[in-house]
């Protein structure tokens, strides 16, 4: 039986995993092109 | 010119004494107003010239170049582009400051290329002797294809000569300094064919400006297919600026000689010491030493308070909150995790305090110049110094700062080696390990051994960067060299406000940027350390009870035996045990292995991870700070985990390993390829592993 404490803890886990996934895989990076140096490849 | 009246425009960089020249020419005959429609001040005056001539002199707003970035600059460009303007000058007097001639000449060459007669007015010549400067005027006049008026408005020298040159403006050459087509021959060839009657450089200015001038618009570009995307235009503009500076450098190499040994002003005297070929490096090394000493000495007090405070908070939460999963997560995962970040705020704040003071005072530019000589020996460009110095804060902005290196291979090498520089994320790792393995002792009464070790690690990072650059340079066979231009600012007392803003911003960026990742990883690690397979983890109590019954574990140690059995058989314990064979030769146990592995996301996660692992494995109400827990950690055979050999091996590993996902992402972005971040990861981590292995084997 899940207690409130268990729910809170698993919510924190979901938040932590969600944040890392967003940070490293989903977040859209700033559009390339502005202020690029020569031969930067973009 | 009408009625013997010559229209003169005074143009120049800000702070070159333009207004003083204006006052010297016009005296009290001035009118002040605004340009129509804008609030930019317009000053016009009249001036009596020799041989019955008269001049109307327009004092235009100060501008660095003909690339408009403000309304002030637009005023200058609009006037110079429009020959039908009633104020279009017969002659431009470009006012420069003799000390900053190189920067000032950029604007000169641009105006010259508009084929407008320009007189070069070199102001502040009274400072030449003081600064040890000699100008070869005939040579400069020949190379710059103009006449030069050396003046000193302060001493009232040269104004009459300038007036005479204004009268003779008809004899000035209008030949350009730079052949605009050399920026991109094919593109300019097309422009020339499409607009045979237009001045090429003028067309180029219209194309590159971000604004439409009142009388010119860019629609004609679309109809002739000359419009280019912004990044392409920016690249061409950069190429133009580089070509101009190459020209200016070549001219000034002969035309302006600065003999600092003859300079007598205070700045030159200070420069002679700080940039001395021996003392310069000694002073820089002493300053670094002082900084690292202070980081350890001064920040140890707030760090102890923070460490103790978080340990107390963990114990308080576990005692006073209702028992349960969330309370455990708070007391063993989240609070130690946050503590692992907050504890390093004093050290990071001190580091940025010193860096900001050095930058603000003008000393950092001297360091860049000083280090340029060292850099060149290792095949790096002088411009690589800026990213490398920035790399001591963070590799991400440092890699972005390589964009001003024109030569692609030099830029690539700088990108690849910059992560070797000791960034602020390594500081927490170094700090905790140094405090564990290096006894706090005084050397020669003033130096502290821990500060000396930290400085040695910074030097190690720098040596790794330049030696790798040397090797990469040999392998990649660099041919071209880029030139190095650095302007030496005057020395000044750092503004407290600027320093404070910088310290707060950088510290905040560390806490909010890395902090969120550390916190999230701490939460996940806590779960992985608190749960495990049912057949081992789930039966920990029974297994330990059986051991107590057999007498292999003392009854009073049963509670901590359960905690360590659980940790060893948790998911994280299983992962740690799996990688143990790979990391054992480096002297690490599986707990350190987990910390090393998790810090491949970001280095500073190391301390937070250990804090979480040791909190889960220890007593719930243990108030001991993390450092004490690490010092007390034992291997199964009873020997200490954090010996000198293990500590040094860890320091070396962290000095070399590529453990920063964000840096890899930025390398990918800047090189537009996965090849280079992968190379960086493998190359740096291989060096880290082999070096840590060697160090451990030798030391143990």
XYZ file of C-alpha atoms in Angstrom:
742
model
C 0.000 0.000 0.000
C 1.507 3.349 -1.107
C 1.686 5.979 1.633
C 1.768 9.775 1.095
C 5.484 9.659 1.831
C 5.996 7.030 -0.908
C 3.977 9.114 -3.376
C 5.986 12.251 -2.612
C 9.258 10.371 -2.959
C 8.297 8.828 -6.301
C 7.037 12.205 -7.540
C 10.484 13.622 -6.716
C 12.082 10.731 -8.637
C 9.852 11.338 -11.659
C 10.690 15.035 -11.530
C 14.434 14.329 -11.332
C 14.390 11.841 -14.226
C 12.153 14.140 -16.272
C 14.453 17.102 -15.688
C 17.593 15.225 -16.768
C 15.896 13.821 -19.876
C 14.701 17.299 -20.807
C 18.089 18.885 -20.038
C 20.225 16.470 -22.049
C 17.915 15.194 -24.782
C 14.796 17.271 -25.340
C 15.777 20.890 -24.715
C 15.925 22.911 -27.903
C 19.257 24.647 -28.190
C 19.565 28.239 -29.397
C 19.244 28.407 -33.148
C 22.598 28.219 -34.866
C 23.931 30.877 -37.125
C 24.116 34.055 -35.067
C 27.578 35.416 -34.308
C 29.301 32.342 -35.706
C 32.971 32.558 -36.499
C 34.473 31.610 -39.854
C 34.350 27.922 -40.798
C 32.299 27.051 -37.731
C 30.434 24.612 -39.892
C 26.898 25.915 -39.467
C 33.219 74.098 -51.948
C 31.515 77.467 -52.416
C 32.747 81.002 -51.774
C 36.123 79.791 -50.528
C 34.304 77.825 -47.806
C 35.450 74.252 -47.254
C 33.118 71.752 -45.609
C 35.039 69.739 -43.018
C 33.730 66.744 -41.068
C 35.544 65.809 -37.853
C 35.287 62.062 -37.334
C 37.017 59.726 -34.899
C 36.777 57.054 -32.201
C 35.376 58.155 -28.848
C 37.961 59.658 -26.450
C 40.468 60.696 -29.082
C 40.167 64.410 -28.278
C 37.911 65.145 -31.267
C 36.000 67.861 -29.451
C 39.283 69.482 -28.369
C 40.371 69.618 -32.028
C 36.955 71.067 -32.888
C 37.348 73.730 -30.188
C 40.906 74.503 -31.299
C 39.727 74.996 -34.896
C 36.528 76.935 -34.274
C 37.132 78.781 -30.984
C 33.868 80.392 -29.902
C 32.265 80.278 -33.349
C 30.045 77.229 -32.575
C 26.372 76.336 -32.917
C 24.866 73.408 -31.011
C 21.638 71.727 -32.116
C 20.158 68.305 -32.877
C 20.119 66.272 -36.074
C 16.597 66.434 -37.557
C 14.290 63.861 -35.971
C 16.808 62.428 -33.492
C 18.301 63.611 -30.221
C 21.922 63.197 -31.260
C 23.754 66.459 -30.639
C 25.025 68.278 -33.701
C 27.873 70.751 -33.308
C 28.935 72.966 -36.144
C 31.420 75.835 -36.171
C 33.366 78.048 -38.522
C 37.090 78.368 -38.814
C 39.305 80.888 -40.581
C 41.958 79.254 -42.747
C 45.135 80.590 -44.416
C 44.963 82.321 -47.812
C 41.495 83.755 -47.158
C 39.751 80.391 -46.987
C 37.061 79.579 -44.467
C 35.783 76.219 -43.184
C 32.507 75.018 -41.736
C 33.464 72.265 -39.330
C 30.967 69.567 -38.349
C 31.832 67.615 -35.201
C 30.287 64.176 -35.754
C 29.535 61.671 -32.952
C 32.388 59.334 -31.964
C 32.348 56.000 -33.790
C 34.661 52.970 -33.901
C 33.841 51.832 -37.430
C 31.417 52.208 -40.294
C 29.402 49.236 -39.052
C 26.360 50.937 -37.593
C 25.323 49.686 -34.187
C 23.858 52.856 -32.672
C 22.011 56.002 -33.750
C 25.226 57.986 -33.221
C 27.088 55.798 -35.695
C 24.209 55.918 -38.172
C 24.570 59.699 -38.298
C 28.181 59.344 -39.484
C 27.434 56.650 -42.064
C 24.366 58.392 -43.466
C 26.368 61.552 -44.040
C 29.326 59.798 -45.696
C 27.092 57.698 -47.956
C 25.092 60.573 -49.338
C 27.004 62.909 -51.642
C 23.818 64.951 -52.103
C 23.562 65.815 -48.393
C 24.053 69.548 -47.915
C 26.626 68.735 -45.205
C 28.556 66.143 -47.269
C 32.165 67.066 -46.483
C 34.783 68.232 -48.976
C 37.320 66.713 -46.637
C 37.212 64.495 -43.546
C 39.597 65.149 -40.670
C 39.968 61.827 -38.912
C 41.118 62.431 -35.349
C 43.164 59.639 -33.749
C 44.944 59.213 -30.463
C 48.652 58.445 -30.887
C 48.520 55.738 -28.212
C 45.665 53.819 -29.882
C 46.593 54.398 -33.493
C 46.060 50.763 -34.482
C 42.403 50.688 -33.404
C 41.741 54.212 -34.719
C 43.074 53.396 -38.189
C 40.315 50.854 -38.826
C 37.819 53.698 -39.253
C 40.375 55.669 -41.306
C 40.788 52.861 -43.854
C 37.001 52.472 -44.166
C 36.423 56.167 -44.884
C 39.375 56.190 -47.277
C 37.729 53.367 -49.224
C 34.679 55.575 -49.772
C 37.092 57.675 -51.868
C 36.546 60.780 -49.749
C 39.652 62.963 -49.111
C 40.803 62.263 -45.535
C 43.416 64.038 -43.419
C 44.804 61.945 -40.583
C 45.016 64.106 -37.466
C 47.198 62.350 -34.865
C 46.292 63.913 -31.540
C 48.062 63.850 -28.146
C 51.561 63.915 -29.656
C 52.793 65.549 -26.440
C 52.546 62.065 -24.878
C 54.813 60.444 -27.463
C 58.037 61.066 -25.573
C 56.466 59.937 -22.318
C 55.354 56.705 -23.961
C 58.556 56.099 -25.948
C 56.664 56.399 -29.278
C 58.289 57.517 -32.561
C 56.269 58.096 -35.746
C 57.762 57.964 -39.235
C 55.389 60.577 -40.727
C 56.656 60.484 -44.369
C 56.419 56.667 -44.384
C 52.918 56.682 -42.865
C 51.765 59.359 -45.347
C 53.066 57.277 -48.246
C 51.524 53.984 -47.070
C 48.202 55.457 -45.950
C 48.031 57.642 -49.086
C 47.151 60.773 -47.159
C 48.618 63.781 -45.315
C 49.144 63.627 -41.576
C 48.758 66.435 -39.057
C 50.388 65.614 -35.727
C 48.703 67.842 -33.132
C 48.489 68.357 -29.424
C 45.413 70.320 -28.447
C 46.645 70.380 -24.858
C 49.896 72.130 -25.846
C 48.301 73.913 -28.818
C 50.730 72.279 -31.268
C 50.110 71.511 -34.952
C 46.716 73.232 -35.392
C 48.102 75.710 -37.947
C 49.596 72.829 -39.958
C 46.206 71.078 -39.884
C 44.524 74.257 -41.212
C 47.062 74.422 -44.024
C 46.362 70.781 -44.977
C 42.606 71.511 -45.023
C 43.191 74.302 -47.537
C 45.226 71.890 -49.675
C 42.618 69.119 -49.518
C 42.323 69.094 -53.315
C 45.796 67.561 -53.525
C 44.859 64.588 -51.299
C 44.771 61.159 -52.898
C 41.386 59.417 -52.903
C 42.926 56.043 -53.657
C 41.441 53.371 -51.346
C 43.533 51.471 -48.764
C 41.864 48.086 -49.258
C 40.675 46.557 -52.481
C 37.082 45.719 -51.473
C 36.886 42.853 -53.999
C 39.530 40.927 -52.043
C 36.854 40.195 -49.394
C 35.087 37.839 -51.828
C 36.281 38.263 -55.448
C 33.398 36.365 -57.109
C 30.685 38.213 -55.166
C 32.232 41.632 -55.766
C 32.781 40.857 -59.415
C 29.043 40.256 -59.719
C 28.316 43.522 -57.902
C 30.666 45.438 -60.180
C 28.971 44.058 -63.299
C 25.463 44.787 -61.968
C 26.276 48.332 -60.801
C 29.142 49.557 -62.986
C 28.688 53.193 -61.946
C 28.603 52.620 -58.196
C 31.449 52.625 -55.713
C 31.965 48.996 -54.647
C 32.714 49.738 -51.001
C 29.657 51.943 -50.696
C 27.477 49.128 -52.078
C 29.108 46.735 -49.623
C 28.311 49.065 -46.700
C 24.668 49.286 -47.776
C 24.497 45.487 -47.994
C 26.091 44.828 -44.606
C 24.346 47.383 -42.423
C 21.484 46.138 -40.279
C 19.489 49.305 -40.996
C 18.051 50.981 -44.069
C 19.459 54.451 -44.462
C 16.910 57.178 -45.084
C 17.891 57.619 -48.738
C 19.044 54.074 -49.463
C 17.203 50.790 -49.137
C 18.241 47.259 -49.795
C 15.422 46.226 -52.142
C 17.798 46.436 -55.080
C 19.724 43.466 -53.635
C 16.748 41.123 -53.927
C 16.082 42.105 -57.495
C 19.682 41.324 -58.422
C 20.072 38.236 -56.191
C 22.780 39.815 -54.044
C 21.020 39.269 -50.728
C 22.978 36.882 -48.488
C 21.979 35.232 -45.206
C 23.113 37.100 -42.090
C 25.758 34.593 -40.898
C 27.364 34.692 -44.344
C 27.456 38.515 -44.273
C 28.922 38.493 -40.759
C 31.655 36.121 -41.909
C 32.493 38.420 -44.816
C 32.533 41.432 -42.481
C 34.939 39.606 -40.176
C 37.137 38.821 -43.158
C 37.097 42.512 -44.087
C 38.096 43.564 -40.559
C 40.933 41.012 -40.507
C 42.229 42.262 -43.861
C 42.124 45.850 -42.605
C 44.019 44.981 -39.434
C 46.601 43.033 -41.446
C 47.158 46.149 -43.557
C 47.297 48.419 -40.472
C 49.707 46.069 -38.662
C 52.065 46.006 -41.643
C 52.048 49.811 -41.894
C 52.518 50.422 -38.168
C 55.276 47.829 -37.856
C 57.537 50.321 -39.636
C 55.698 53.624 -39.155
C 55.176 53.544 -35.395
C 57.933 52.342 -33.117
C 57.268 52.037 -29.395
C 60.365 51.649 -27.263
C 58.962 50.880 -23.818
C 62.445 51.141 -22.295
C 62.326 54.871 -23.077
C 58.791 55.404 -21.773
C 58.621 57.369 -18.535
C 54.948 57.403 -17.537
C 53.590 55.403 -14.598
C 51.730 52.872 -16.747
C 54.845 52.100 -18.777
C 56.921 51.773 -15.635
C 54.412 49.296 -14.162
C 54.233 47.451 -17.510
C 58.018 47.149 -17.598
C 57.870 45.141 -14.371
C 54.650 43.175 -14.908
C 55.536 42.234 -18.478
C 59.222 41.618 -17.864
C 60.472 38.430 -19.525
C 61.462 36.966 -16.153
C 59.741 38.997 -13.448
C 56.466 39.060 -15.359
C 56.134 35.274 -15.027
C 57.401 35.268 -11.422
C 54.829 37.901 -10.417
C 52.051 36.040 -12.225
C 53.012 32.796 -10.466
C 53.128 34.558 -7.076
C 49.708 36.087 -7.676
C 48.260 32.681 -8.557
C 49.799 31.243 -5.427
C 48.267 33.998 -3.325
C 44.858 33.330 -4.889
C 44.972 29.590 -4.217
C 46.183 30.157 -0.650
C 43.284 32.489 -0.008
C 40.772 30.104 -1.563
C 41.768 27.479 1.002
C 42.507 29.677 4.009
C 39.639 32.152 3.900
C 36.891 29.884 2.691
C 37.577 27.090 5.192
C 35.515 28.847 7.913
C 32.235 29.336 5.987
C 32.704 25.865 4.461
C 32.916 24.259 7.892
C 29.745 26.076 9.001
C 27.857 25.001 5.860
C 29.089 21.401 6.141
C 28.113 21.143 9.808
C 24.817 22.949 9.156
C 23.673 20.492 6.475
C 24.728 17.474 8.532
C 22.680 18.855 11.447
C 19.690 19.506 9.161
C 19.768 15.918 7.840
C 19.781 14.554 11.380
C 17.014 16.959 12.454
C 14.754 15.964 9.526
C 15.193 12.259 10.170
C 14.462 12.728 13.893
C 11.528 15.144 13.715
C 9.624 14.214 10.551
C 7.325 11.209 10.376
C 9.354 8.145 9.350
C 8.895 7.069 5.740
C 10.348 7.034 2.248
C 10.112 10.766 1.659
C 11.777 11.599 4.987
C 14.632 9.253 4.083
C 14.889 10.793 0.619
C 15.082 14.239 2.222
C 17.595 13.387 4.934
C 19.820 11.030 2.924
C 19.372 12.211 -0.653
C 18.168 15.766 -1.146
C 19.753 17.534 1.868
C 23.244 15.994 1.456
C 22.896 16.585 -2.312
C 22.135 20.303 -1.846
C 24.846 20.498 0.827
C 27.317 19.109 -1.709
C 26.646 22.148 -3.915
C 26.245 24.906 -1.332
C 29.478 24.049 0.474
C 31.559 25.171 -2.518
C 29.964 28.598 -2.827
C 32.680 30.276 -0.692
C 35.542 28.828 -2.774
C 33.912 29.610 -6.104
C 33.016 33.120 -4.941
C 36.631 33.742 -3.854
C 37.993 32.421 -7.171
C 35.736 34.727 -9.181
C 36.431 37.620 -6.834
C 40.143 37.389 -7.670
C 39.587 36.775 -11.403
C 37.256 39.809 -11.576
C 39.755 42.025 -9.746
C 42.540 40.960 -12.139
C 40.311 41.614 -15.171
C 38.971 44.937 -13.898
C 42.408 46.258 -12.970
C 43.736 45.723 -16.510
C 46.255 43.079 -15.408
C 44.558 40.183 -17.231
C 45.349 41.723 -20.654
C 49.015 41.809 -19.628
C 48.798 38.131 -18.685
C 47.298 37.337 -22.092
C 50.163 39.186 -23.786
C 52.749 37.523 -21.553
C 51.360 34.049 -22.162
C 51.161 34.593 -25.914
C 54.917 34.110 -26.103
C 54.600 30.743 -24.350
C 51.613 29.690 -26.459
C 53.348 30.200 -29.771
C 56.044 27.691 -28.848
C 53.350 25.056 -28.559
C 51.723 25.834 -31.874
C 48.730 27.698 -30.473
C 47.609 31.120 -31.604
C 47.958 34.101 -29.275
C 44.182 34.284 -29.493
C 43.954 30.844 -27.859
C 45.014 32.484 -24.591
C 41.606 34.063 -24.060
C 39.641 30.768 -24.267
C 42.259 29.014 -22.143
C 42.103 31.691 -19.433
C 38.270 31.637 -19.603
C 38.478 27.852 -19.294
C 39.533 28.258 -15.661
C 35.964 29.395 -15.048
C 34.016 27.128 -17.414
C 34.865 25.351 -20.671
C 31.518 26.170 -22.301
C 31.880 29.972 -22.733
C 35.596 29.353 -23.317
C 34.887 27.120 -26.322
C 32.431 29.704 -27.629
C 35.171 32.333 -27.233
C 37.301 30.464 -29.814
C 35.050 31.959 -32.514
C 37.427 34.874 -32.975
C 40.255 32.546 -34.075
C 40.157 32.777 -37.869
C 42.302 29.760 -38.642
C 40.043 26.693 -38.432
C 42.746 24.240 -37.359
C 44.038 26.527 -34.634
C 40.473 27.004 -33.478
C 39.787 23.272 -33.505
C 42.921 22.531 -31.456
C 41.945 25.225 -28.953
C 38.436 23.728 -28.677
C 39.892 20.255 -28.129
C 42.386 21.223 -25.405
C 40.400 23.876 -23.501
C 38.598 21.296 -21.283
C 41.995 20.392 -19.776
C 42.060 23.783 -18.061
C 40.943 23.578 -14.447
C 37.328 24.746 -14.538
C 35.384 25.739 -11.432
C 33.529 22.381 -11.503
C 36.787 20.601 -10.672
C 37.313 22.832 -7.659
C 34.841 20.994 -5.335
C 36.413 17.633 -6.251
C 39.958 18.920 -5.730
C 38.997 20.714 -2.530
C 37.522 17.691 -0.795
C 40.259 15.256 -1.854
C 43.074 17.672 -1.030
C 41.599 18.304 2.409
C 41.486 14.516 2.941
C 44.983 13.547 1.819
C 47.158 16.645 2.184
C 47.889 17.669 5.760
C 47.386 21.387 6.426
C 50.940 22.570 7.051
C 52.844 25.806 6.552
C 55.765 25.915 4.130
C 58.324 28.687 4.695
C 55.895 30.142 7.223
C 53.554 31.647 4.621
C 52.469 28.979 2.147
C 49.926 26.349 2.989
C 50.483 22.857 1.560
C 46.860 22.508 0.470
C 47.011 25.774 -1.492
C 50.282 24.663 -3.105
C 48.686 21.374 -4.178
C 45.724 23.217 -5.699
C 48.087 25.460 -7.627
C 50.013 22.405 -8.842
C 46.739 20.971 -10.177
C 45.969 24.195 -12.066
C 49.445 24.028 -13.596
C 48.917 20.353 -14.453
C 45.740 21.245 -16.358
C 47.537 24.032 -18.227
C 50.493 21.770 -19.088
C 48.115 19.045 -20.312
C 46.385 21.622 -22.539
C 49.524 22.989 -24.166
C 51.270 19.628 -24.529
C 48.164 18.141 -26.165
C 48.025 21.193 -28.436
C 51.658 20.586 -29.371
C 50.957 16.947 -30.254
C 47.733 17.783 -32.150
C 49.556 20.564 -33.986
C 52.219 18.106 -35.153
C 49.636 15.512 -36.166
C 47.297 17.974 -37.903
C 50.133 19.792 -39.721
C 49.138 23.423 -39.243
C 50.322 25.748 -41.950
C 48.700 29.145 -41.579
C 49.109 31.407 -38.567
C 46.636 34.024 -37.403
C 47.840 37.316 -35.975
C 47.329 38.504 -32.438
C 45.949 41.923 -31.534
C 45.395 42.828 -27.914
C 44.774 46.316 -26.635
C 46.344 47.104 -23.282
C 43.832 48.982 -21.180
C 45.043 51.507 -18.627
C 45.459 50.291 -15.079
C 42.559 51.259 -12.877
C 41.178 50.514 -9.450
C 38.543 47.807 -9.855
C 35.005 49.081 -9.349
C 33.520 47.290 -6.346
C 30.105 47.167 -8.001
C 31.389 45.484 -11.188
C 33.387 42.945 -9.196
C 30.405 42.189 -6.936
C 28.031 41.743 -9.897
C 30.479 39.374 -11.602
C 30.988 37.292 -8.439
C 27.244 37.032 -7.779
C 26.423 36.168 -11.415
C 29.100 33.476 -11.744
C 28.284 31.922 -8.366
C 24.578 31.979 -9.172
C 25.252 30.332 -12.535
C 27.166 27.546 -10.752
C 24.444 26.971 -8.146
C 21.477 27.133 -10.515
C 23.136 25.481 -13.541
C 25.135 22.621 -12.084
C 23.033 22.626 -8.913
C 19.862 21.407 -10.611
C 21.703 18.520 -12.291
C 23.394 17.582 -9.014
C 20.081 17.656 -7.164
C 18.322 15.514 -9.786
C 21.183 13.000 -9.817
C 21.187 12.919 -5.997
C 17.479 11.982 -5.996
C 17.989 9.210 -8.566
C 21.093 7.907 -6.778
C 19.212 7.795 -3.505
C 16.553 5.567 -5.100
C 19.149 3.346 -6.690
C 20.954 3.109 -3.349
C 17.767 2.486 -1.354
C 16.214 -0.255 -3.471
C 17.525 -3.550 -4.756
C 16.558 -7.103 -5.788
C 14.137 -8.771 -3.367
C 16.233 -11.934 -2.839
C 19.263 -10.084 -1.421
C 18.339 -6.461 -0.634
C 14.855 -7.387 0.594
C 16.215 -10.024 2.976
C 19.056 -7.921 4.447
C 17.665 -8.031 8.004
C 17.333 -11.841 8.005
C 20.776 -12.363 6.476
C 22.480 -10.059 9.023
C 20.471 -11.608 11.882
C 21.798 -15.006 10.793
C 25.360 -13.604 10.789
C 24.810 -12.217 14.329
C 23.490 -15.630 15.410
C 26.595 -17.299 13.941
C 28.760 -14.732 15.734
C 30.386 -13.364 12.552
C 28.847 -9.935 13.253
C 28.674 -8.329 16.708
C 25.121 -7.688 17.964
C 25.808 -3.990 18.597
C 27.041 -3.544 14.998
C 23.954 -5.221 13.518
C 22.235 -1.967 12.506
C 25.183 -0.598 10.516
C 25.839 -4.098 9.087
C 22.281 -4.105 7.688
C 22.791 -0.620 6.196
C 26.053 -1.561 4.490
C 24.696 -4.935 3.296
C 21.711 -3.130 1.791
C 23.903 -0.557 0.066
C 26.176 -3.236 -1.333
C 23.184 -5.141 -2.707
C 21.210 -2.125 -3.901
C 20.944 -1.369 -7.629
C 23.743 1.169 -7.357
C 25.843 -1.339 -5.386
C 25.362 -3.922 -8.116
C 26.374 -1.372 -10.779
C 29.416 -0.358 -8.715
C 30.489 -3.955 -8.206
C 30.137 -4.588 -11.946
C 32.568 -1.788 -12.857
C 34.926 -2.499 -9.936
C 37.363 -4.664 -11.977
C 37.949 -1.710 -14.326
C 38.503 0.887 -11.589
C 40.212 -1.268 -8.943
C 43.664 -0.862 -10.611
C 43.290 2.899 -10.040
C 42.779 2.321 -6.299
C 39.030 3.023 -6.258
C 36.388 0.928 -4.535
C 32.906 0.503 -6.011
C 31.508 3.528 -4.135
C 34.129 5.861 -5.653
C 33.462 4.103 -8.971
C 29.796 5.155 -8.814
C 30.817 8.731 -8.022
C 33.304 8.749 -10.943
C 30.726 7.265 -13.309
C 27.938 9.683 -12.331
C 30.297 12.654 -12.697
C 30.632 11.995 -16.429
C 27.428 14.095 -16.580
C 29.139 16.932 -14.655
C 32.273 16.748 -12.515
C 30.876 18.426 -9.440
C 28.353 15.574 -9.079
C 31.248 13.562 -7.537
C 30.969 15.113 -4.088
C 27.148 15.056 -4.040
C 27.191 11.383 -5.074
C 29.620 10.405 -2.322
C 27.566 12.458 0.152
C 24.417 10.534 -0.858
C 26.110 7.101 -0.894
C 27.735 7.577 2.527
C 24.524 9.014 3.999
C 22.518 5.994 2.821
C 25.171 3.573 4.026
C 25.660 5.181 7.447
C 23.463 5.765 10.471
C 20.410 7.887 9.742
C 21.085 10.309 12.596
C 24.825 10.548 11.974
C 25.720 14.245 12.101
C 29.267 13.760 10.839
C 30.174 16.049 7.934
C 30.911 14.412 4.580
C 34.689 14.899 4.868
C 34.781 13.051 8.186
C 32.709 10.211 6.700
C 35.101 9.917 3.761
C 38.136 9.928 6.057
C 36.607 7.146 8.158
C 35.664 4.960 5.155
C 37.374 1.520 5.257
C 37.867 -1.312 2.778
C 36.739 -4.871 3.724
C 40.320 -5.591 4.906
C 40.103 -2.638 7.330
C 42.526 -0.371 5.441
C 41.596 3.260 4.700
C 39.854 3.908 1.352
C 41.126 7.464 0.889
C 44.891 6.922 1.135
C 47.363 9.334 -0.420
C 47.764 7.013 -3.426
C 43.996 6.788 -4.039
C 43.597 10.540 -3.522
C 46.390 11.496 -5.933
C 45.088 8.991 -8.470
C 41.625 10.594 -8.221
C 43.085 14.117 -8.543
C 44.988 13.107 -11.672
C 41.931 11.360 -13.118
C 39.757 14.451 -12.604
C 42.467 16.745 -13.970
C 42.444 14.935 -17.329
C 39.088 13.204 -17.798
C 36.421 14.664 -20.095
C 33.539 14.605 -17.632
C 31.090 17.233 -18.753
C 28.112 16.468 -20.994
C 27.517 20.184 -21.637
C 31.086 20.682 -22.916
C 30.668 17.750 -25.309
C 27.396 19.282 -26.515
C 29.030 22.663 -27.157
C 31.973 21.032 -28.973
C 29.473 19.255 -31.203
C 27.690 22.562 -31.839
C 30.861 24.491 -32.638
C 32.422 21.813 -34.863
C 29.110 20.671 -36.338
C 30.209 17.070 -36.014
C 30.031 14.262 -33.436
C 33.547 13.204 -34.460
C 35.318 15.866 -32.385
C 33.381 15.556 -29.096
C 33.818 11.770 -29.331
C 37.525 12.210 -29.975
C 37.692 14.603 -26.999
C 35.895 12.109 -24.747
C 38.067 9.131 -25.729
C 41.375 11.057 -25.920
C 41.001 12.832 -22.564
C 39.515 9.881 -20.691
C 42.239 7.530 -21.975
C 44.927 9.956 -20.765
C 43.077 10.207 -17.430
C 42.854 6.436 -16.970
C 46.468 5.700 -17.888
C 47.850 8.599 -15.786
C 45.727 7.672 -12.736
C 46.854 4.039 -13.099
C 50.535 5.011 -13.288
C 50.262 7.414 -10.350
C 48.500 4.829 -8.171
C 50.958 2.060 -9.003
C 53.935 4.310 -8.231
C 52.472 5.854 -5.070
C 50.879 2.877 -3.308
